PDB file of C-alpha atoms in Angstrom:
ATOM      1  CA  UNK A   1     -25.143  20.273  39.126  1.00 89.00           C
ATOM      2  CA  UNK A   2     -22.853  20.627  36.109  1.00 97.00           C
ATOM      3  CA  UNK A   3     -25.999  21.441  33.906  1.00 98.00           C
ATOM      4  CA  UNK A   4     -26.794  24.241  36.576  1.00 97.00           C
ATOM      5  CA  UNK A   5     -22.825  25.419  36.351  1.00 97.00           C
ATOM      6  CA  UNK A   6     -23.267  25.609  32.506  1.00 98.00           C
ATOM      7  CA  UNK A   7     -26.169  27.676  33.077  1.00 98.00           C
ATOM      8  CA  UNK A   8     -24.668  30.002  34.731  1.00 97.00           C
ATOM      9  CA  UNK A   9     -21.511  30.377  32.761  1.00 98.00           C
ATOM     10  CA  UNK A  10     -23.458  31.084  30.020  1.00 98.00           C
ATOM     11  CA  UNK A  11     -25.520  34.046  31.716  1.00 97.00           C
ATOM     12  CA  UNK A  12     -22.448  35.302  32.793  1.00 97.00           C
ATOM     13  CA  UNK A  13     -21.024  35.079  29.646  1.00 97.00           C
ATOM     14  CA  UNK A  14     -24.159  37.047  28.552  1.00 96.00           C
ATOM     15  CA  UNK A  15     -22.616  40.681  30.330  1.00 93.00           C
ATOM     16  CA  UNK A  16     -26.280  41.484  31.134  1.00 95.00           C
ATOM     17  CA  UNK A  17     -25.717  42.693  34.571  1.00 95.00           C
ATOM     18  CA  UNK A  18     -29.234  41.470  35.674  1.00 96.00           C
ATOM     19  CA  UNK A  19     -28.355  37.908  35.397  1.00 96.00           C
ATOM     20  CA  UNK A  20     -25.040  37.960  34.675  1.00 96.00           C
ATOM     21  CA  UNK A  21     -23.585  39.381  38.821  1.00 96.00           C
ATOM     22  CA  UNK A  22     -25.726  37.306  40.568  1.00 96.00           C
ATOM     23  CA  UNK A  23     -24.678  33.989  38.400  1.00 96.00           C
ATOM     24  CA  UNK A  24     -21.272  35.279  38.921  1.00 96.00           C
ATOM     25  CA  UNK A  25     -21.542  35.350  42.371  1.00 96.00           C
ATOM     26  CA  UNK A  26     -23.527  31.752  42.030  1.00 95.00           C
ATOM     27  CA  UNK A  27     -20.169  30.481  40.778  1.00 96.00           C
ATOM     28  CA  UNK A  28     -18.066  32.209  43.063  1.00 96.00           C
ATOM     29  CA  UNK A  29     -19.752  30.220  46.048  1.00 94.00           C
ATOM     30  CA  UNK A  30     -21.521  33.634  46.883  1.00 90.00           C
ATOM     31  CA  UNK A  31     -24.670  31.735  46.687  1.00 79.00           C
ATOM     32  CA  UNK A  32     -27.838  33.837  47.725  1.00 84.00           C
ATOM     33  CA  UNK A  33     -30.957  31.898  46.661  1.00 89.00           C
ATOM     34  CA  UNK A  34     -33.477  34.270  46.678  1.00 92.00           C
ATOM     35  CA  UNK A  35     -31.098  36.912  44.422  1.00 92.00           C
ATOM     36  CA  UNK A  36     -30.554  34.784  42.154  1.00 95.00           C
ATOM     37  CA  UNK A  37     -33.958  33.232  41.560  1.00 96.00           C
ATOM     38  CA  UNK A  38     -35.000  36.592  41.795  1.00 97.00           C
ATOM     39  CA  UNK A  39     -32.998  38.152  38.621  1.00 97.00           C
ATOM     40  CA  UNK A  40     -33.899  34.918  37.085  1.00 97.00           C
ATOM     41  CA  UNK A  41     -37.078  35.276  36.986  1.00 97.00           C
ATOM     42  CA  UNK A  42     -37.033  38.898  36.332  1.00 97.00           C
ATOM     43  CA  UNK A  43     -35.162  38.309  33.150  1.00 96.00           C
ATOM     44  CA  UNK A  44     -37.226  35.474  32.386  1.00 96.00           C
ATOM     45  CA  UNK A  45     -40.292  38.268  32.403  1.00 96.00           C
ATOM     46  CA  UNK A  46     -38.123  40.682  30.519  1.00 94.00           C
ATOM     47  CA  UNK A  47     -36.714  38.782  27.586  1.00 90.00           C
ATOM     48  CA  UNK A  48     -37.654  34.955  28.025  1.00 89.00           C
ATOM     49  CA  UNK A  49     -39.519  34.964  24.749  1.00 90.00           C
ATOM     50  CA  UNK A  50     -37.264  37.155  22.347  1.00 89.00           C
ATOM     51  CA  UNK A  51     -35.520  34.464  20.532  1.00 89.00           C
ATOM     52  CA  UNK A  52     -32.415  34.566  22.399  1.00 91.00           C
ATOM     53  CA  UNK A  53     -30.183  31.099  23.385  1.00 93.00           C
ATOM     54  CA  UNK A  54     -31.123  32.337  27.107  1.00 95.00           C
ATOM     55  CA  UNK A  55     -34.570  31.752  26.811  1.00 95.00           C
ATOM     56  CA  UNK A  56     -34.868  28.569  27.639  1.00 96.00           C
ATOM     57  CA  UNK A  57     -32.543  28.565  29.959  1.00 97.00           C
ATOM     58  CA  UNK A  58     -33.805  30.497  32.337  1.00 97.00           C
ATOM     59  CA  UNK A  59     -36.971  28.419  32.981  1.00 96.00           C
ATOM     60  CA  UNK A  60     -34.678  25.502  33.082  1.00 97.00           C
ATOM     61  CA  UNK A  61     -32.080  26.914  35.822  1.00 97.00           C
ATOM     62  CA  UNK A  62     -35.849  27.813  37.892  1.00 97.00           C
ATOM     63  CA  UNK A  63     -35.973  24.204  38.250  1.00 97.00           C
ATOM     64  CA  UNK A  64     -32.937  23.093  38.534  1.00 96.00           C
ATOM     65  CA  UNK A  65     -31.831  25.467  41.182  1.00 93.00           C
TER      66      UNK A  65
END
């Protein structure tokens, strides 16, 4: 679970409102699965292979969460 809070910090931390609200809201105890995997995977599809620190990360919350 701490590897998943990390996760999220660090999206939130990324101020890309796609990922960054509903990992927010993950942290706030606002959880909403489906949101959340949801924006995940969408910014998995949008920029999981330009480069970025996030990249892997997303994939890796996927299965954590």
């Amino acid at each position: 679970m701490e590897e998943l809070k990390s996760i999220m910090e660090k999206f939130v931390a990324s101020e890309w409102d796609l990922i960054s609200v509903p990992a927010q809201q993950w942290l706030d105890g606002e959880f909403h699965k489906d949101t959340l995997i949801s924006a995940i995977k969408e910014a998995d599809e949008q920029c999981g292979t330009c480069g970025c620190d996030l990249d892997p990360l997303y994939k890796r919350a996927l299965e954590l969460l």
